[in-house]
CSV table of C-alpha atoms in Angstrom, one decimal:
chain,number,residue,atom,x,y,z
A,1,MET,CA,-9.8,61.1,-58.4
A,2,LYS,CA,-9.9,64.9,-58.3
A,3,GLU,CA,-9.5,65.4,-62.0
A,4,ILE,CA,-12.5,63.2,-62.8
A,5,GLN,CA,-14.7,64.9,-60.1
A,6,PHE,CA,-13.7,68.3,-61.4
A,7,GLU,CA,-14.4,67.4,-65.0
A,8,ARG,CA,-17.9,66.1,-64.0
A,9,VAL,CA,-18.6,69.4,-62.1
A,10,VAL,CA,-17.4,71.5,-65.0
A,11,ARG,CA,-19.5,69.6,-67.6
A,12,GLN,CA,-22.6,69.7,-65.4
A,13,TYR,CA,-22.4,73.3,-64.1
A,14,LYS,CA,-20.3,75.4,-66.4
A,15,ASP,CA,-23.3,76.9,-68.2
A,16,LEU,CA,-25.1,77.7,-65.0
A,17,ILE,CA,-22.0,79.4,-63.6
A,18,TYR,CA,-21.4,81.3,-66.8
A,19,SER,CA,-25.1,82.3,-67.1
A,20,TYR,CA,-25.1,83.6,-63.5
A,21,ALA,CA,-22.0,85.6,-64.1
A,22,TYR,CA,-23.3,87.0,-67.4
A,23,TYR,CA,-26.7,88.1,-66.0
A,24,PHE,CA,-25.0,89.3,-62.8
A,25,SER,CA,-22.3,91.4,-64.5
A,26,GLY,CA,-24.1,92.2,-67.7
A,27,THR,CA,-21.1,91.6,-70.0
A,28,ARG,CA,-19.6,88.5,-71.5
A,29,GLU,CA,-16.1,89.7,-70.9
A,30,ASP,CA,-16.7,89.9,-67.2
A,31,ALA,CA,-18.7,86.7,-67.2
A,32,GLU,CA,-15.7,84.8,-68.7
A,33,ASP,CA,-13.3,86.2,-66.1
A,34,LEU,CA,-15.8,85.4,-63.3
A,35,THR,CA,-16.4,81.9,-64.6
A,36,GLN,CA,-12.7,81.1,-64.6
A,37,GLU,CA,-12.4,82.4,-61.1
A,38,VAL,CA,-15.3,80.2,-59.9
A,39,LEU,CA,-13.9,77.1,-61.6
A,40,LEU,CA,-10.5,77.6,-60.0
A,41,ARG,CA,-12.2,78.1,-56.7
A,42,ILE,CA,-14.1,74.9,-57.2
A,43,TRP,CA,-10.9,73.0,-58.1
A,44,GLN,CA,-9.2,74.3,-54.9
A,45,SER,CA,-12.3,73.4,-52.8
A,46,LEU,CA,-12.7,69.8,-54.0
A,47,ASP,CA,-10.3,68.4,-51.5
A,48,SER,CA,-12.1,70.0,-48.5
A,49,ILE,CA,-15.7,69.3,-49.2
A,50,ARG,CA,-17.2,66.2,-47.7
A,51,VAL,CA,-19.9,65.3,-50.3
A,52,GLY,CA,-19.9,65.9,-54.0
A,53,PRO,CA,-20.6,69.4,-55.2
A,54,THR,CA,-24.3,70.1,-55.5
A,55,LYS,CA,-26.1,72.7,-57.6
A,56,SER,CA,-26.7,74.8,-54.5
A,57,TRP,CA,-23.1,74.6,-53.5
A,58,VAL,CA,-21.9,75.7,-56.9
A,59,SER,CA,-24.4,78.5,-57.0
A,60,LYS,CA,-23.3,79.7,-53.6
A,61,VAL,CA,-19.6,79.7,-54.6
A,62,THR,CA,-20.6,81.6,-57.8
A,63,ARG,CA,-22.6,84.1,-56.0
A,64,ASN,CA,-19.9,84.8,-53.4
A,65,LEU,CA,-17.3,85.3,-56.0
A,66,CYS,CA,-19.6,87.6,-58.0
A,67,ILE,CA,-20.1,89.8,-54.9
A,68,ASP,CA,-16.3,89.8,-54.3
A,69,TRP,CA,-15.7,90.8,-57.9
A,70,ALA,CA,-18.2,93.6,-57.7
A,71,ARG,CA,-16.5,94.9,-54.5
A,72,ARG,CA,-13.1,94.7,-56.1
A,73,LYS,CA,-14.3,96.7,-59.0
A,74,ARG,CA,-15.5,99.3,-56.5
A,75,THR,CA,-18.8,99.4,-58.0
A,76,ARG,CA,-22.0,99.5,-56.0
A,77,LEU,CA,-23.9,96.3,-56.6
A,78,ASP,CA,-27.0,98.0,-57.6
A,79,SER,CA,-25.4,100.7,-59.7
A,80,PRO,CA,-26.1,100.7,-63.4
A,81,ILE,CA,-23.5,98.8,-65.5
A,82,SER,CA,-21.6,101.0,-67.8
A,83,LEU,CA,-23.2,101.6,-71.2
A,84,GLU,CA,-19.8,101.5,-72.8
A,85,ALA,CA,-19.2,97.9,-71.5
A,86,ARG,CA,-22.6,96.8,-72.7
A,87,ASN,CA,-22.0,98.3,-76.1
A,88,ARG,CA,-18.6,96.7,-76.4
A,89,ASP,CA,-20.2,93.4,-75.4
A,90,GLU,CA,-22.7,93.6,-78.2
A,91,GLY,CA,-19.9,92.6,-80.6
A,92,LEU,CA,-19.4,89.3,-78.7
A,93,ARG,CA,-23.1,88.3,-78.7
A,94,ALA,CA,-23.8,85.3,-80.8
A,95,PRO,CA,-27.3,83.9,-80.1
A,96,LEU,CA,-28.0,80.4,-81.3
A,97,VAL,CA,-31.3,81.5,-82.9
A,98,GLU,CA,-31.4,85.0,-84.2
A,99,PRO,CA,-34.5,86.7,-82.7
A,100,SER,CA,-36.4,89.4,-84.4
A,101,ALA,CA,-34.9,92.9,-83.9
A,102,GLU,CA,-37.8,93.9,-81.7
A,103,ARG,CA,-37.5,90.8,-79.6
A,104,ALA,CA,-33.7,91.2,-79.3
A,105,ASP,CA,-34.1,94.8,-78.2
A,106,LEU,CA,-36.7,93.8,-75.6
A,107,ARG,CA,-34.4,91.0,-74.3
A,108,ARG,CA,-31.4,93.3,-74.1
A,109,ARG,CA,-33.4,95.8,-72.1
A,110,ILE,CA,-34.6,93.1,-69.7
A,111,GLU,CA,-31.0,91.8,-69.3
A,112,GLY,CA,-29.9,95.4,-68.6
A,113,ALA,CA,-32.7,95.8,-66.1
A,114,ILE,CA,-31.7,92.5,-64.3
A,115,ALA,CA,-28.1,93.6,-64.1
A,116,ARG,CA,-29.3,96.9,-62.4
A,117,LEU,CA,-31.4,95.2,-59.7
A,118,PRO,CA,-30.1,95.2,-56.1
A,119,GLU,CA,-27.8,92.3,-55.5
A,120,LYS,CA,-30.2,90.0,-53.5
A,121,LEU,CA,-33.1,90.6,-55.9
A,122,ARG,CA,-30.8,90.0,-58.8
A,123,THR,CA,-29.5,86.8,-57.3
A,124,VAL,CA,-32.9,85.3,-56.7
A,125,ILE,CA,-34.2,86.2,-60.1
A,126,ILE,CA,-31.1,84.7,-61.9
A,127,LEU,CA,-31.2,81.5,-59.7
A,128,ARG,CA,-34.9,81.0,-60.2
A,129,GLU,CA,-35.5,82.1,-63.8
A,130,ILE,CA,-32.2,81.2,-65.5
A,131,GLY,CA,-30.6,78.7,-63.1
A,132,ASP,CA,-34.0,77.0,-62.6
A,133,LEU,CA,-33.3,76.4,-59.0
A,134,LYS,CA,-36.1,75.3,-56.7
A,135,TYR,CA,-37.2,77.7,-53.9
A,136,GLU,CA,-35.6,75.3,-51.4
A,137,GLU,CA,-32.3,75.4,-53.3
A,138,ILE,CA,-32.3,79.2,-53.4
A,139,SER,CA,-33.1,79.2,-49.7
A,140,GLN,CA,-29.9,77.1,-49.1
A,141,VAL,CA,-27.8,79.3,-51.3
A,142,LEU,CA,-28.8,82.5,-49.6
A,143,ASP,CA,-29.3,81.1,-46.1
A,144,MET,CA,-32.8,82.6,-45.9
A,145,PRO,CA,-36.3,81.2,-45.1
A,146,LEU,CA,-38.4,79.9,-48.0
A,147,ASN,CA,-41.0,82.7,-47.6
A,148,SER,CA,-38.3,85.3,-47.8
A,149,VAL,CA,-37.1,83.7,-51.1
A,150,LYS,CA,-40.6,84.0,-52.6
A,151,SER,CA,-40.9,87.5,-51.3
A,152,TYR,CA,-37.6,88.5,-52.9
A,153,ILE,CA,-38.6,86.9,-56.2
A,154,HIS,CA,-41.9,88.9,-56.2
A,155,ARG,CA,-40.1,92.1,-55.3
A,156,GLY,CA,-37.5,91.6,-58.0
A,157,ARG,CA,-40.1,91.0,-60.6
A,158,ARG,CA,-42.1,94.0,-59.4
A,159,LEU,CA,-39.1,96.2,-59.6
A,160,LEU,CA,-38.4,95.0,-63.1
A,161,ARG,CA,-42.0,95.8,-64.0
A,162,GLU,CA,-41.7,99.3,-62.7
A,163,ARG,CA,-38.4,99.9,-64.5
A,164,LEU,CA,-39.5,98.3,-67.7
A,165,ARG,CA,-42.8,100.1,-67.8
A,166,ALA,CA,-41.0,103.3,-68.6
A,167,LEU,CA,-39.3,101.5,-71.4
A,168,TYR,CA,-42.5,100.1,-72.7
A,169,GLU,CA,-43.8,103.7,-73.0
A,170,ASP,CA,-41.5,104.0,-75.9
A,171,GLN,CA,-43.9,103.8,-78.9
A,172,TYR,CA,-42.0,101.1,-80.7
A,173,LEU,CA,-41.8,98.8,-77.7
A,174,ARG,CA,-45.4,99.4,-76.7
A,175,ARG,CA,-46.6,98.3,-80.1
A,176,ASP,CA,-44.6,95.1,-79.7
A,177,LEU,CA,-46.1,94.5,-76.3
A,178,ASP,CA,-49.6,95.2,-77.6
A,179,ASP,CA,-49.1,92.6,-80.4
A,180,GLU,CA,-48.2,90.0,-77.8
A,181,MET,CA,-51.0,90.9,-75.4
A,182,TYR,CA,-54.0,91.1,-77.8
B,1,MET,CA,-62.7,96.6,-52.4
B,2,MET,CA,-58.9,96.7,-52.4
B,3,LYS,CA,-57.0,99.8,-53.3
B,4,CYS,CA,-54.8,100.0,-56.5
B,5,ILE,CA,-51.6,100.4,-54.4
B,6,GLU,CA,-52.4,97.3,-52.4
B,7,VAL,CA,-53.1,95.3,-55.6
B,8,ASP,CA,-49.9,96.5,-57.2
B,9,ASP,CA,-47.9,95.0,-54.3
B,10,LEU,CA,-49.5,91.6,-54.8
B,11,LEU,CA,-49.6,91.1,-58.6
B,12,GLU,CA,-46.5,88.9,-58.8
B,13,ALA,CA,-47.5,86.7,-55.9
B,14,HIS,CA,-51.0,86.5,-57.4
B,15,ILE,CA,-49.5,85.3,-60.7
B,16,ASP,CA,-47.4,82.7,-59.0
B,17,GLY,CA,-50.3,81.4,-56.9
B,18,ASP,CA,-48.6,82.3,-53.7
B,19,LEU,CA,-51.5,84.2,-52.2
B,20,ALA,CA,-54.2,82.8,-49.9
B,21,ALA,CA,-57.4,81.9,-51.8
B,22,GLY,CA,-59.4,84.8,-50.3
B,23,LEU,CA,-56.8,87.4,-51.0
B,24,SER,CA,-56.2,86.1,-54.5
B,25,ARG,CA,-59.9,86.3,-55.2
B,26,ARG,CA,-60.0,89.9,-54.1
B,27,VAL,CA,-57.1,90.8,-56.3
B,28,GLY,CA,-58.9,89.2,-59.2
B,29,GLU,CA,-62.1,91.1,-58.5
B,30,HIS,CA,-60.2,94.4,-58.4
B,31,VAL,CA,-58.3,93.7,-61.6
B,32,ALA,CA,-61.5,92.8,-63.4
B,33,THR,CA,-62.9,96.3,-62.6
B,34,CYS,CA,-59.8,98.5,-62.9
B,35,ALA,CA,-58.3,99.0,-66.3
B,36,ASP,CA,-55.1,100.5,-64.9
B,37,CYS,CA,-54.4,97.5,-62.7
B,38,ARG,CA,-55.3,95.2,-65.5
B,39,LYS,CA,-52.6,96.7,-67.6
B,40,LYS,CA,-50.1,96.3,-64.8
B,41,LEU,CA,-51.2,92.6,-64.5
B,42,GLU,CA,-50.7,92.1,-68.2
B,43,LEU,CA,-47.2,93.7,-68.0
B,44,ALA,CA,-46.4,91.5,-65.0
B,45,LEU,CA,-47.4,88.4,-66.9
B,46,SER,CA,-45.3,89.5,-69.9
B,47,ILE,CA,-42.3,90.0,-67.8
B,48,ALA,CA,-42.7,86.7,-66.0
B,49,GLU,CA,-43.0,85.0,-69.4
B,50,GLU,CA,-40.0,86.9,-70.8
B,51,LEU,CA,-37.9,86.0,-67.8
B,52,ARG,CA,-38.7,82.3,-68.2
B,53,SER,CA,-37.6,82.4,-71.8
B,54,LEU,CA,-34.2,84.0,-71.1
B,55,PRO,CA,-31.7,81.6,-72.4
B,56,VAL,CA,-29.0,79.8,-70.4
B,57,GLN,CA,-25.8,81.1,-71.8
B,58,GLU,CA,-23.3,78.6,-73.1
B,59,CYS,CA,-19.9,78.8,-71.5
B,60,PRO,CA,-17.3,79.3,-74.2
B,61,GLU,CA,-14.8,76.4,-74.4
B,62,ARG,CA,-11.9,78.8,-74.1
B,63,VAL,CA,-12.9,79.5,-70.5
B,64,PHE,CA,-12.5,75.8,-69.6
B,65,ARG,CA,-9.3,75.5,-71.5
B,66,SER,CA,-7.8,78.5,-69.7
B,67,VAL,CA,-8.7,76.9,-66.4
B,68,LEU,CA,-7.1,73.7,-67.4
B,69,LYS,CA,-3.9,75.5,-68.2
B,70,GLN,CA,-3.8,76.9,-64.7
B,71,ILE,CA,-4.4,73.7,-62.7
B,72,GLN,CA,-1.6,71.3,-62.5
B,73,PRO,CA,-0.5,71.6,-66.1
B,74,GLU,CA,1.8,68.7,-66.4
B,75,SER,CA,-0.3,66.1,-64.7
B,76,ARG,CA,-3.3,67.4,-66.5
B,77,ARG,CA,-1.7,66.8,-69.9
B,78,ARG,CA,-0.7,63.3,-68.9
B,79,PHE,CA,-4.2,62.6,-67.6
B,80,ARG,CA,-5.8,63.8,-70.9
B,81,ARG,CA,-3.5,61.7,-73.0
B,82,LEU,CA,-4.4,58.6,-71.0
B,83,MET,CA,-8.1,59.2,-71.0
B,84,PRO,CA,-9.1,60.9,-74.2
B,85,ASP,CA,-12.9,60.7,-73.7
B,86,LEU,CA,-13.4,60.4,-70.0
B,87,SER,CA,-17.1,61.2,-69.9
B,88,GLN,CA,-18.0,58.1,-71.8
B,89,LEU,CA,-15.4,55.6,-70.5
B,90,ARG,CA,-15.1,56.5,-66.9
B,91,PRO,CA,-17.0,53.8,-64.9
B,92,ARG,CA,-15.8,50.8,-66.9
B,93,LEU,CA,-12.4,52.3,-67.4
B,94,VAL,CA,-11.6,52.9,-63.8
B,95,TRP,CA,-12.7,49.4,-62.8
B,96,GLY,CA,-10.8,47.8,-65.7
B,97,LEU,CA,-7.6,49.6,-65.0
B,98,THR,CA,-7.8,48.8,-61.3
B,99,CYS,CA,-8.2,45.1,-62.0
B,100,SER,CA,-5.5,45.1,-64.6
B,101,LEU,CA,-3.0,46.8,-62.3
B,102,ALA,CA,-3.9,44.4,-59.5
B,103,ALA,CA,-3.4,41.5,-61.9
B,104,ALA,CA,-0.1,42.8,-63.1
B,105,VAL,CA,1.2,43.3,-59.6
B,106,LEU,CA,0.2,39.7,-58.7
B,107,ILE,CA,2.0,38.3,-61.7
B,108,LEU,CA,5.1,40.2,-60.9
B,109,ILE,CA,5.1,38.9,-57.3
B,110,THR,CA,4.5,35.4,-58.6
B,111,PHE,CA,7.5,35.6,-61.0
B,112,SER,CA,9.8,37.1,-58.4
B,113,LEU,CA,8.9,34.5,-55.7
B,114,TYR,CA,8.9,31.5,-58.1
B,115,PRO,CA,11.3,32.2,-61.0
B,116,PRO,CA,10.8,29.6,-63.8
B,117,SER,CA,14.5,28.8,-63.8
B,118,GLN,CA,14.3,27.4,-60.2
B,119,TRP,CA,11.1,25.4,-60.6
B,120,PHE,CA,12.8,22.1,-61.3
B,121,LYS,CA,16.3,20.8,-60.7
B,122,GLY,CA,17.5,17.7,-62.5
B,123,GLY,CA,14.0,16.7,-63.3
B,124,GLN,CA,13.1,16.8,-59.7
B,125,PRO,CA,10.9,19.6,-58.1
B,126,HIS,CA,13.1,22.0,-56.3
B,127,TYR,CA,10.1,23.2,-54.2
B,128,THR,CA,7.9,21.3,-52.0
B,129,PRO,CA,4.4,20.2,-53.3
B,130,GLN,CA,2.8,22.8,-51.0
B,131,GLU,CA,5.0,25.6,-52.5
B,132,ILE,CA,4.1,24.5,-56.0
B,133,ALA,CA,0.4,24.3,-55.1
B,134,GLN,CA,0.6,27.8,-53.7
B,135,ALA,CA,2.4,29.1,-56.8
B,136,LYS,CA,-0.3,27.5,-59.0
B,137,LYS,CA,-3.0,29.0,-56.9
B,138,GLU,CA,-1.6,32.5,-57.2
B,139,ALA,CA,-0.8,32.3,-60.9
B,140,LEU,CA,-4.4,31.1,-61.6
B,141,LEU,CA,-5.7,33.9,-59.4
B,142,ALA,CA,-3.8,36.4,-61.4
B,143,PHE,CA,-5.0,34.9,-64.6
B,144,GLY,CA,-8.5,35.0,-63.3
B,145,TYR,CA,-8.1,38.7,-62.6
B,146,VAL,CA,-6.9,39.5,-66.1
B,147,ASN,CA,-9.8,37.4,-67.6
B,148,TYR,CA,-12.3,39.2,-65.4
B,149,ALA,CA,-10.9,42.6,-66.2
B,150,THR,CA,-10.9,41.8,-69.9
B,151,SER,CA,-14.5,40.5,-69.8
B,152,ARG,CA,-15.6,43.7,-68.0
B,153,THR,CA,-13.9,46.1,-70.3
B,154,GLN,CA,-13.2,44.1,-73.5
B,155,SER,CA,-12.7,46.5,-76.4
B,156,ILE,CA,-12.0,49.5,-74.3
B,157,LEU,CA,-8.9,48.0,-72.7
B,158,GLU,CA,-7.6,46.3,-75.9
B,159,GLU,CA,-8.3,49.0,-78.4
B,160,GLN,CA,-8.1,52.3,-76.7
B,161,ILE,CA,-6.2,52.1,-73.4
B,162,ILE,CA,-3.8,49.2,-73.2
B,163,PRO,CA,-2.4,48.4,-76.6
B,164,ALA,CA,-2.8,44.9,-77.8
B,165,ALA,CA,1.0,44.7,-78.0
B,166,VAL,CA,1.0,44.8,-74.2
B,167,LEU,CA,-2.0,42.6,-73.4
B,168,ARG,CA,-1.2,39.8,-75.8
B,169,PRO,CA,2.3,38.9,-74.6
B,170,LEU,CA,1.0,39.2,-71.0
B,171,LYS,CA,-1.7,36.6,-71.8
B,172,ILE,CA,0.8,34.3,-73.6
B,173,GLY,CA,3.2,34.6,-70.6
B,174,ILE,CA,0.5,33.7,-68.1
B,175,GLU,CA,-0.6,30.7,-70.2
B,176,ALA,CA,3.0,29.5,-70.4
B,177,VAL,CA,3.4,29.8,-66.7
B,178,THR,CA,0.2,27.9,-65.9
B,179,GLU,CA,1.1,25.2,-68.4
B,180,SER,CA,4.6,24.8,-66.9
B,181,ILE,CA,3.0,24.5,-63.4
B,182,LYS,CA,0.6,21.8,-64.7
B,183,LYS,CA,3.5,19.9,-66.3
B,184,GLY,CA,5.6,20.1,-63.2
B,185,GLU,CA,2.8,18.8,-61.0
B,186,ASN,CA,2.2,15.9,-63.3
B,187,SER,CA,5.8,14.9,-63.4
């Protein structure tokens, strides 16, 4: 029964889809729109797929729609997200555990840096670190060899390191980092 | 000795253990003697750790509700009313409902083929012994289906899905039918 299958997919993957959309777009408002779009696409596709939806398949649908969305908005995929959108989004943020102000600031900067990565690097980082997909699963989603997946992950993290290093030079953040390191 | 720029390219792979043993050892040797690269390695480790700790974002319920409104609204509402907590009931529920429906169909067929008013005429069987045997067989089969379905699903069928007001008369009816058949056979 289509409804049962859809309900199972939604229960299993809705957080993965929403997380991907959130870290991809950088705002909760866009993430909600994107998640709706992905769920509707899954509903429409359930009749045509042969086997039950897998994590890789759901990730692939999500990624494709995120790319379409970015194109529709006529934004370059690696362009910085608007500061206004992020500021507006702050009002919607409701973390389960309230982190310290320093920690929250650092996390916000990292989320911002992820959203500014080039699309492929952003995708592998989100799928690996947040979606917890295996290298093989990411390889299926992106249709690329396993070694390329690893290489993209390393390059993505290296780019984050380069971009965040400048931020860490801020006195306040550097002190926070020093506390954690030593 | 490796150059800093070479090491910089390999730090993430070094952390993940994706370098060949020899290359990883050389990176380690360089980092041990170069304060600048050591700082980079520490930053790379911090970022890797921070990425791993990024939370999975919980999808707001309103997103799902909005999608439900858009997909087949009428059938969806009926579906939800029928199956209030699908995630828990699904496997037994589907099996139970299927068996119950099959049993109900069999009973209806039995009644339409062999209406009780035509079972006997003037104390004599109206139908041949073979027909009565066949009717008995089918009625017992239907009864067996209901029993089986009830034993598989028990409280779910009775308390949550099919009201007792429906099940009980059904059982009484089947028992009356089988009893009549037995009596007819004996006479």
